[in-house]
């Protein structure tokens, strides 16, 4: 199922923090960064719909190792003309990754993810992967990188009565390609974009796409107003009855 929504929200960003060390250990100076997003949208008309999204991300990096984590949650309800209320969105996702020598032009990494989604008919999906990241641009105002990886994935589906399959548990090997960009337009406005494409290695017509594009206006050192476009597609969702 393809899900597209435009969410206006608030973004609270924690600036990078460092600890002083001797020059001999300068390459081991740790850096922390974190971010928390809260967004909501409301629709009125023949039907009424409410959608709330939350996302947190954090990372700790040195010259040799970077540990990054991310968690997101989405919840939505819809009310029809008959005043029937039902939950039409409920999903969560947790990611954890480790990148080795992240400042190098090419850096290997390991990643893991676990998710659940009502609208995609996923009871549980988890994956583990290994890959490499290529830093194409690494300047203070602009960053661009591209990564490829191989993933082992297991899915436990919640099939509906209209599902076109009886396979509730599936295992797949996936490839993964991710393009990530960040650019500071000026002192207050920053553009970020991240798109990930993950096809099954033995069946390229089975794939997922995740994309998040944001434009943030920094109103305060710890507060930014953001406009975001989030796109999520799973080619197998309709087969599961989504």
PDB file of C-alpha atoms in Angstrom:
ATOM      1  CA  UNK A   1       0.000   0.000   0.000  1.00  0.00           C
ATOM      2  CA  UNK A   2       1.262   3.460  -0.835  1.00  0.00           C
ATOM      3  CA  UNK A   3       0.851   6.043   1.898  1.00  0.00           C
ATOM      4  CA  UNK A   4       1.413   9.695   1.139  1.00  0.00           C
ATOM      5  CA  UNK A   5       0.807  12.527   3.519  1.00  0.00           C
ATOM      6  CA  UNK A   6       2.010  16.033   4.081  1.00  0.00           C
ATOM      7  CA  UNK A   7       2.612  16.823   7.734  1.00  0.00           C
ATOM      8  CA  UNK A   8       3.273  20.204   9.331  1.00  0.00           C
ATOM      9  CA  UNK A   9       5.007  19.799  12.669  1.00  0.00           C
ATOM     10  CA  UNK A  10       7.535  20.942  15.201  1.00  0.00           C
ATOM     11  CA  UNK A  11      11.123  19.756  15.274  1.00  0.00           C
ATOM     12  CA  UNK A  12      13.252  20.001  18.428  1.00  0.00           C
ATOM     13  CA  UNK A  13      16.944  19.604  17.592  1.00  0.00           C
ATOM     14  CA  UNK A  14      19.684  19.057  20.143  1.00  0.00           C
ATOM     15  CA  UNK A  15      22.976  20.493  18.847  1.00  0.00           C
ATOM     16  CA  UNK A  16      26.152  18.438  18.630  1.00  0.00           C
ATOM     17  CA  UNK A  17      28.063  18.209  21.905  1.00  0.00           C
ATOM     18  CA  UNK A  18      31.759  17.444  22.265  1.00  0.00           C
ATOM     19  CA  UNK A  19      34.193  16.798  25.095  1.00  0.00           C
ATOM     20  CA  UNK A  20      37.698  18.267  25.146  1.00  0.00           C
ATOM     21  CA  UNK A  21      40.681  15.922  24.892  1.00  0.00           C
ATOM     22  CA  UNK A  22      44.397  16.133  24.418  1.00  0.00           C
ATOM     23  CA  UNK A  23      45.600  16.684  20.835  1.00  0.00           C
ATOM     24  CA  UNK A  24      46.915  13.115  20.709  1.00  0.00           C
ATOM     25  CA  UNK A  25      43.366  11.834  21.165  1.00  0.00           C
ATOM     26  CA  UNK A  26      41.646  14.454  19.008  1.00  0.00           C
ATOM     27  CA  UNK A  27      40.461  11.855  16.527  1.00  0.00           C
ATOM     28  CA  UNK A  28      38.559  10.170  19.366  1.00  0.00           C
ATOM     29  CA  UNK A  29      36.594  13.272  20.359  1.00  0.00           C
ATOM     30  CA  UNK A  30      32.998  12.042  20.691  1.00  0.00           C
ATOM     31  CA  UNK A  31      30.108  13.991  19.216  1.00  0.00           C
ATOM     32  CA  UNK A  32      26.449  13.658  20.093  1.00  0.00           C
ATOM     33  CA  UNK A  33      23.425  14.801  18.161  1.00  0.00           C
ATOM     34  CA  UNK A  34      19.708  14.230  18.583  1.00  0.00           C
ATOM     35  CA  UNK A  35      16.344  15.270  17.228  1.00  0.00           C
ATOM     36  CA  UNK A  36      12.674  14.839  18.130  1.00  0.00           C
ATOM     37  CA  UNK A  37       9.773  15.528  15.724  1.00  0.00           C
ATOM     38  CA  UNK A  38       6.067  15.883  16.433  1.00  0.00           C
ATOM     39  CA  UNK A  39       3.560  16.342  13.599  1.00  0.00           C
ATOM     40  CA  UNK A  40      -0.220  16.326  13.251  1.00  0.00           C
ATOM     41  CA  UNK A  41      -2.747  16.756  10.440  1.00  0.00           C
ATOM     42  CA  UNK A  42      -6.536  17.029  10.458  1.00  0.00           C
ATOM     43  CA  UNK A  43      -8.940  16.492   7.537  1.00  0.00           C
ATOM     44  CA  UNK A  44     -12.604  17.521   7.377  1.00  0.00           C
ATOM     45  CA  UNK A  45     -15.362  16.849   4.834  1.00  0.00           C
ATOM     46  CA  UNK A  46     -17.371  13.732   3.995  1.00  0.00           C
ATOM     47  CA  UNK A  47     -15.010  11.965   6.354  1.00  0.00           C
ATOM     48  CA  UNK A  48     -12.898  13.265   9.200  1.00  0.00           C
ATOM     49  CA  UNK A  49      -9.386  12.035   9.769  1.00  0.00           C
ATOM     50  CA  UNK A  50      -6.748  12.752  12.377  1.00  0.00           C
ATOM     51  CA  UNK A  51      -3.117  11.738  11.958  1.00  0.00           C
ATOM     52  CA  UNK A  52      -0.285  12.105  14.489  1.00  0.00           C
ATOM     53  CA  UNK A  53       3.343  11.265  13.819  1.00  0.00           C
ATOM     54  CA  UNK A  54       6.341  11.223  16.150  1.00  0.00           C
ATOM     55  CA  UNK A  55      10.001  10.536  15.466  1.00  0.00           C
ATOM     56  CA  UNK A  56      13.186  10.587  17.504  1.00  0.00           C
ATOM     57  CA  UNK A  57      16.754  10.084  16.334  1.00  0.00           C
ATOM     58  CA  UNK A  58      20.120  10.152  18.048  1.00  0.00           C
ATOM     59  CA  UNK A  59      23.750   9.406  17.274  1.00  0.00           C
ATOM     60  CA  UNK A  60      27.139   9.248  18.946  1.00  0.00           C
ATOM     61  CA  UNK A  61      30.218   9.473  16.729  1.00  0.00           C
ATOM     62  CA  UNK A  62      33.993   9.413  16.846  1.00  0.00           C
ATOM     63  CA  UNK A  63      36.468   9.172  13.981  1.00  0.00           C
ATOM     64  CA  UNK A  64      36.368   5.365  14.269  1.00  0.00           C
ATOM     65  CA  UNK A  65      32.760   4.533  15.081  1.00  0.00           C
ATOM     66  CA  UNK A  66      29.294   6.053  14.812  1.00  0.00           C
ATOM     67  CA  UNK A  67      26.257   4.563  16.552  1.00  0.00           C
ATOM     68  CA  UNK A  68      22.867   5.848  15.333  1.00  0.00           C
ATOM     69  CA  UNK A  69      19.310   5.033  16.373  1.00  0.00           C
ATOM     70  CA  UNK A  70      15.858   6.073  15.193  1.00  0.00           C
ATOM     71  CA  UNK A  71      12.297   5.410  16.369  1.00  0.00           C
ATOM     72  CA  UNK A  72       9.011   6.572  14.844  1.00  0.00           C
ATOM     73  CA  UNK A  73       5.308   6.107  15.570  1.00  0.00           C
ATOM     74  CA  UNK A  74       2.206   6.974  13.525  1.00  0.00           C
ATOM     75  CA  UNK A  75      -1.422   6.852  14.660  1.00  0.00           C
ATOM     76  CA  UNK A  76      -4.526   7.848  12.727  1.00  0.00           C
ATOM     77  CA  UNK A  77      -8.319   7.650  13.104  1.00  0.00           C
ATOM     78  CA  UNK A  78     -11.085   8.233  10.558  1.00  0.00           C
ATOM     79  CA  UNK A  79     -14.787   9.046  11.087  1.00  0.00           C
ATOM     80  CA  UNK A  80     -17.244   8.299   8.257  1.00  0.00           C
ATOM     81  CA  UNK A  81     -20.606   9.911   7.435  1.00  0.00           C
ATOM     82  CA  UNK A  82     -22.272   7.204   9.530  1.00  0.00           C
ATOM     83  CA  UNK A  83     -20.193   8.415  12.518  1.00  0.00           C
ATOM     84  CA  UNK A  84     -18.270   5.171  12.570  1.00  0.00           C
ATOM     85  CA  UNK A  85     -14.838   5.662  14.088  1.00  0.00           C
ATOM     86  CA  UNK A  86     -11.990   3.356  13.214  1.00  0.00           C
ATOM     87  CA  UNK A  87      -8.222   3.285  13.451  1.00  0.00           C
ATOM     88  CA  UNK A  88      -6.750   3.409   9.950  1.00  0.00           C
ATOM     89  CA  UNK A  89      -3.101   4.113  10.826  1.00  0.00           C
ATOM     90  CA  UNK A  90      -0.998   2.530  13.546  1.00  0.00           C
ATOM     91  CA  UNK A  91       2.640   1.779  12.881  1.00  0.00           C
ATOM     92  CA  UNK A  92       6.010   1.957  14.583  1.00  0.00           C
ATOM     93  CA  UNK A  93       9.598   1.502  13.478  1.00  0.00           C
ATOM     94  CA  UNK A  94      12.900   1.170  15.358  1.00  0.00           C
ATOM     95  CA  UNK A  95      16.316   1.281  13.650  1.00  0.00           C
ATOM     96  CA  UNK A  96      19.855   0.836  14.960  1.00  0.00           C
ATOM     97  CA  UNK A  97      23.079   1.140  12.984  1.00  0.00           C
ATOM     98  CA  UNK A  98      26.840   1.130  13.466  1.00  0.00           C
ATOM     99  CA  UNK A  99      29.187   2.744  10.928  1.00  0.00           C
ATOM    100  CA  UNK A 100      32.933   2.137  11.043  1.00  0.00           C
ATOM    101  CA  UNK A 101      35.308   5.024  10.186  1.00  0.00           C
ATOM    102  CA  UNK A 102      32.341   7.246   9.229  1.00  0.00           C
ATOM    103  CA  UNK A 103      34.573  10.161   8.154  1.00  0.00           C
ATOM    104  CA  UNK A 104      36.286   8.121   5.432  1.00  0.00           C
ATOM    105  CA  UNK A 105      35.131   8.330   1.821  1.00  0.00           C
ATOM    106  CA  UNK A 106      33.978   4.697   2.032  1.00  0.00           C
ATOM    107  CA  UNK A 107      32.821   3.263   5.357  1.00  0.00           C
ATOM    108  CA  UNK A 108      31.308  -0.177   6.122  1.00  0.00           C
ATOM    109  CA  UNK A 109      28.249  -0.415   8.357  1.00  0.00           C
ATOM    110  CA  UNK A 110      25.834  -2.835  10.008  1.00  0.00           C
ATOM    111  CA  UNK A 111      22.145  -2.127  10.550  1.00  0.00           C
ATOM    112  CA  UNK A 112      19.042  -3.630  12.094  1.00  0.00           C
ATOM    113  CA  UNK A 113      15.364  -2.682  12.028  1.00  0.00           C
ATOM    114  CA  UNK A 114      12.071  -3.889  13.478  1.00  0.00           C
ATOM    115  CA  UNK A 115       8.619  -2.565  12.571  1.00  0.00           C
ATOM    116  CA  UNK A 116       4.885  -3.169  12.809  1.00  0.00           C
ATOM    117  CA  UNK A 117       2.100  -1.632  10.729  1.00  0.00           C
ATOM    118  CA  UNK A 118      -1.679  -1.952  10.823  1.00  0.00           C
ATOM    119  CA  UNK A 119      -2.188  -0.307   7.415  1.00  0.00           C
ATOM    120  CA  UNK A 120       0.409  -2.552   5.757  1.00  0.00           C
ATOM    121  CA  UNK A 121      -0.869  -5.705   7.492  1.00  0.00           C
ATOM    122  CA  UNK A 122       2.436  -6.301   9.279  1.00  0.00           C
ATOM    123  CA  UNK A 123       2.346  -7.938  12.681  1.00  0.00           C
ATOM    124  CA  UNK A 124       6.126  -7.806  12.792  1.00  0.00           C
ATOM    125  CA  UNK A 125       8.992  -7.367  10.358  1.00  0.00           C
ATOM    126  CA  UNK A 126      12.642  -7.357  11.282  1.00  0.00           C
ATOM    127  CA  UNK A 127      15.857  -7.279   9.287  1.00  0.00           C
ATOM    128  CA  UNK A 128      19.639  -7.315   9.673  1.00  0.00           C
ATOM    129  CA  UNK A 129      22.082  -6.044   7.083  1.00  0.00           C
ATOM    130  CA  UNK A 130      25.663  -5.248   6.109  1.00  0.00           C
ATOM    131  CA  UNK A 131      26.779  -2.641   3.606  1.00  0.00           C
ATOM    132  CA  UNK A 132      29.035   0.248   2.681  1.00  0.00           C
ATOM    133  CA  UNK A 133      28.486   3.996   2.561  1.00  0.00           C
ATOM    134  CA  UNK A 134      30.099   6.383   0.063  1.00  0.00           C
ATOM    135  CA  UNK A 135      30.533  10.027   1.136  1.00  0.00           C
ATOM    136  CA  UNK A 136      30.145  12.082  -2.048  1.00  0.00           C
ATOM    137  CA  UNK A 137      30.037  15.541  -0.441  1.00  0.00           C
ATOM    138  CA  UNK A 138      31.075  16.300   3.149  1.00  0.00           C
ATOM    139  CA  UNK A 139      31.079  20.031   3.813  1.00  0.00           C
ATOM    140  CA  UNK A 140      29.705  21.970   6.747  1.00  0.00           C
ATOM    141  CA  UNK A 141      26.819  23.416   4.710  1.00  0.00           C
ATOM    142  CA  UNK A 142      26.207  20.435   2.372  1.00  0.00           C
ATOM    143  CA  UNK A 143      26.323  16.665   2.715  1.00  0.00           C
ATOM    144  CA  UNK A 144      25.576  13.927   0.200  1.00  0.00           C
ATOM    145  CA  UNK A 145      26.109  10.190   0.596  1.00  0.00           C
ATOM    146  CA  UNK A 146      25.036   6.959  -1.085  1.00  0.00           C
ATOM    147  CA  UNK A 147      24.966   3.479   0.460  1.00  0.00           C
ATOM    148  CA  UNK A 148      24.315  -0.089  -0.661  1.00  0.00           C
ATOM    149  CA  UNK A 149      23.626  -3.097   1.557  1.00  0.00           C
ATOM    150  CA  UNK A 150      22.344  -6.664   1.672  1.00  0.00           C
ATOM    151  CA  UNK A 151      19.568  -7.511   4.172  1.00  0.00           C
ATOM    152  CA  UNK A 152      18.108 -10.686   5.647  1.00  0.00           C
ATOM    153  CA  UNK A 153      14.430 -10.058   6.434  1.00  0.00           C
ATOM    154  CA  UNK A 154      11.636 -11.988   8.168  1.00  0.00           C
ATOM    155  CA  UNK A 155       7.987 -10.906   8.060  1.00  0.00           C
ATOM    156  CA  UNK A 156       5.008 -12.047  10.114  1.00  0.00           C
ATOM    157  CA  UNK A 157       1.875 -10.750   8.385  1.00  0.00           C
ATOM    158  CA  UNK A 158      -1.647 -10.177   9.698  1.00  0.00           C
ATOM    159  CA  UNK A 159      -3.593 -11.393   6.657  1.00  0.00           C
ATOM    160  CA  UNK A 160      -7.103 -10.091   5.987  1.00  0.00           C
ATOM    161  CA  UNK A 161      -9.969 -12.118   4.519  1.00  0.00           C
ATOM    162  CA  UNK A 162      -9.277 -10.579   1.106  1.00  0.00           C
ATOM    163  CA  UNK A 163      -5.573 -11.509   1.133  1.00  0.00           C
ATOM    164  CA  UNK A 164      -4.209 -13.101  -2.049  1.00  0.00           C
ATOM    165  CA  UNK A 165      -1.779 -15.273  -0.107  1.00  0.00           C
ATOM    166  CA  UNK A 166      -1.782 -17.760   2.758  1.00  0.00           C
ATOM    167  CA  UNK A 167       1.909 -17.266   3.585  1.00  0.00           C
ATOM    168  CA  UNK A 168       1.794 -15.495   6.924  1.00  0.00           C
ATOM    169  CA  UNK A 169       5.518 -15.944   7.586  1.00  0.00           C
ATOM    170  CA  UNK A 170       8.043 -15.127   4.870  1.00  0.00           C
ATOM    171  CA  UNK A 171      11.802 -14.765   4.637  1.00  0.00           C
ATOM    172  CA  UNK A 172      13.570 -12.653   2.034  1.00  0.00           C
ATOM    173  CA  UNK A 173      17.019 -11.517   1.037  1.00  0.00           C
ATOM    174  CA  UNK A 174      16.878  -7.875  -0.015  1.00  0.00           C
ATOM    175  CA  UNK A 175      19.230  -5.405  -1.558  1.00  0.00           C
ATOM    176  CA  UNK A 176      19.187  -1.830  -0.278  1.00  0.00           C
ATOM    177  CA  UNK A 177      20.182   1.458  -1.894  1.00  0.00           C
ATOM    178  CA  UNK A 178      19.927   4.753  -0.001  1.00  0.00           C
ATOM    179  CA  UNK A 179      20.549   8.328  -1.127  1.00  0.00           C
ATOM    180  CA  UNK A 180      20.774  10.984   1.579  1.00  0.00           C
ATOM    181  CA  UNK A 181      21.268  14.743   1.130  1.00  0.00           C
ATOM    182  CA  UNK A 182      21.435  17.750   3.432  1.00  0.00           C
ATOM    183  CA  UNK A 183      21.967  21.400   2.544  1.00  0.00           C
ATOM    184  CA  UNK A 184      21.887  24.622   4.559  1.00  0.00           C
ATOM    185  CA  UNK A 185      20.169  27.163   2.295  1.00  0.00           C
ATOM    186  CA  UNK A 186      21.024  29.956   4.697  1.00  0.00           C
ATOM    187  CA  UNK A 187      21.596  30.462   8.414  1.00  0.00           C
ATOM    188  CA  UNK A 188      17.999  29.565   9.300  1.00  0.00           C
ATOM    189  CA  UNK A 189      16.713  27.226   6.553  1.00  0.00           C
ATOM    190  CA  UNK A 190      17.932  23.665   6.019  1.00  0.00           C
ATOM    191  CA  UNK A 191      16.836  21.068   3.427  1.00  0.00           C
ATOM    192  CA  UNK A 192      17.146  17.309   4.064  1.00  0.00           C
ATOM    193  CA  UNK A 193      16.117  14.306   1.993  1.00  0.00           C
ATOM    194  CA  UNK A 194      16.555  10.548   2.425  1.00  0.00           C
ATOM    195  CA  UNK A 195      15.215   7.833   0.078  1.00  0.00           C
ATOM    196  CA  UNK A 196      15.723   4.084   0.488  1.00  0.00           C
ATOM    197  CA  UNK A 197      14.853   1.430  -2.119  1.00  0.00           C
ATOM    198  CA  UNK A 198      14.897  -2.241  -1.061  1.00  0.00           C
ATOM    199  CA  UNK A 199      14.082  -4.906  -3.702  1.00  0.00           C
ATOM    200  CA  UNK A 200      13.990  -8.640  -3.065  1.00  0.00           C
ATOM    201  CA  UNK A 201      17.130 -10.096  -4.619  1.00  0.00           C
ATOM    202  CA  UNK A 202      15.270 -12.982  -6.310  1.00  0.00           C
ATOM    203  CA  UNK A 203      12.154 -11.041  -7.284  1.00  0.00           C
ATOM    204  CA  UNK A 204      12.707  -7.384  -8.125  1.00  0.00           C
ATOM    205  CA  UNK A 205       8.954  -6.766  -8.425  1.00  0.00           C
ATOM    206  CA  UNK A 206       8.766  -7.204  -4.632  1.00  0.00           C
ATOM    207  CA  UNK A 207      10.205  -4.051  -3.098  1.00  0.00           C
ATOM    208  CA  UNK A 208       9.771  -1.309  -0.533  1.00  0.00           C
ATOM    209  CA  UNK A 209      10.464   2.413  -0.823  1.00  0.00           C
ATOM    210  CA  UNK A 210      10.839   4.818   2.087  1.00  0.00           C
ATOM    211  CA  UNK A 211      11.303   8.547   1.516  1.00  0.00           C
ATOM    212  CA  UNK A 212      11.388  11.560   3.835  1.00  0.00           C
ATOM    213  CA  UNK A 213      11.987  15.103   2.581  1.00  0.00           C
ATOM    214  CA  UNK A 214      11.954  18.067   4.967  1.00  0.00           C
ATOM    215  CA  UNK A 215      12.452  21.813   4.914  1.00  0.00           C
ATOM    216  CA  UNK A 216      13.217  23.241   8.361  1.00  0.00           C
ATOM    217  CA  UNK A 217      13.242  26.846   9.557  1.00  0.00           C
ATOM    218  CA  UNK A 218      15.359  27.291  12.686  1.00  0.00           C
ATOM    219  CA  UNK A 219      13.353  29.571  14.975  1.00  0.00           C
ATOM    220  CA  UNK A 220      15.564  28.988  18.039  1.00  0.00           C
ATOM    221  CA  UNK A 221      18.727  27.073  18.872  1.00  0.00           C
ATOM    222  CA  UNK A 222      16.551  24.138  20.027  1.00  0.00           C
ATOM    223  CA  UNK A 223      13.395  24.644  17.983  1.00  0.00           C
ATOM    224  CA  UNK A 224      12.612  24.463  14.259  1.00  0.00           C
ATOM    225  CA  UNK A 225       9.404  24.568  12.246  1.00  0.00           C
ATOM    226  CA  UNK A 226       9.391  21.910   9.517  1.00  0.00           C
ATOM    227  CA  UNK A 227       7.357  20.988   6.459  1.00  0.00           C
ATOM    228  CA  UNK A 228       7.793  17.301   5.604  1.00  0.00           C
ATOM    229  CA  UNK A 229       6.712  14.924   2.866  1.00  0.00           C
ATOM    230  CA  UNK A 230       6.810  11.265   3.846  1.00  0.00           C
ATOM    231  CA  UNK A 231       6.250   8.470   1.330  1.00  0.00           C
ATOM    232  CA  UNK A 232       6.063   4.761   2.186  1.00  0.00           C
ATOM    233  CA  UNK A 233       5.395   1.972  -0.316  1.00  0.00           C
ATOM    234  CA  UNK A 234       5.335  -1.818   0.077  1.00  0.00           C
ATOM    235  CA  UNK A 235       4.587  -3.784  -3.094  1.00  0.00           C
ATOM    236  CA  UNK A 236       3.364  -6.811  -1.089  1.00  0.00           C
ATOM    237  CA  UNK A 237       0.889  -4.890   1.105  1.00  0.00           C
ATOM    238  CA  UNK A 238      -2.144  -5.449  -1.153  1.00  0.00           C
ATOM    239  CA  UNK A 239      -1.288  -9.141  -1.401  1.00  0.00           C
ATOM    240  CA  UNK A 240      -1.604  -9.288   2.388  1.00  0.00           C
ATOM    241  CA  UNK A 241      -5.043  -7.631   2.119  1.00  0.00           C
ATOM    242  CA  UNK A 242      -4.077  -4.039   3.001  1.00  0.00           C
TER     243      UNK A 242
END
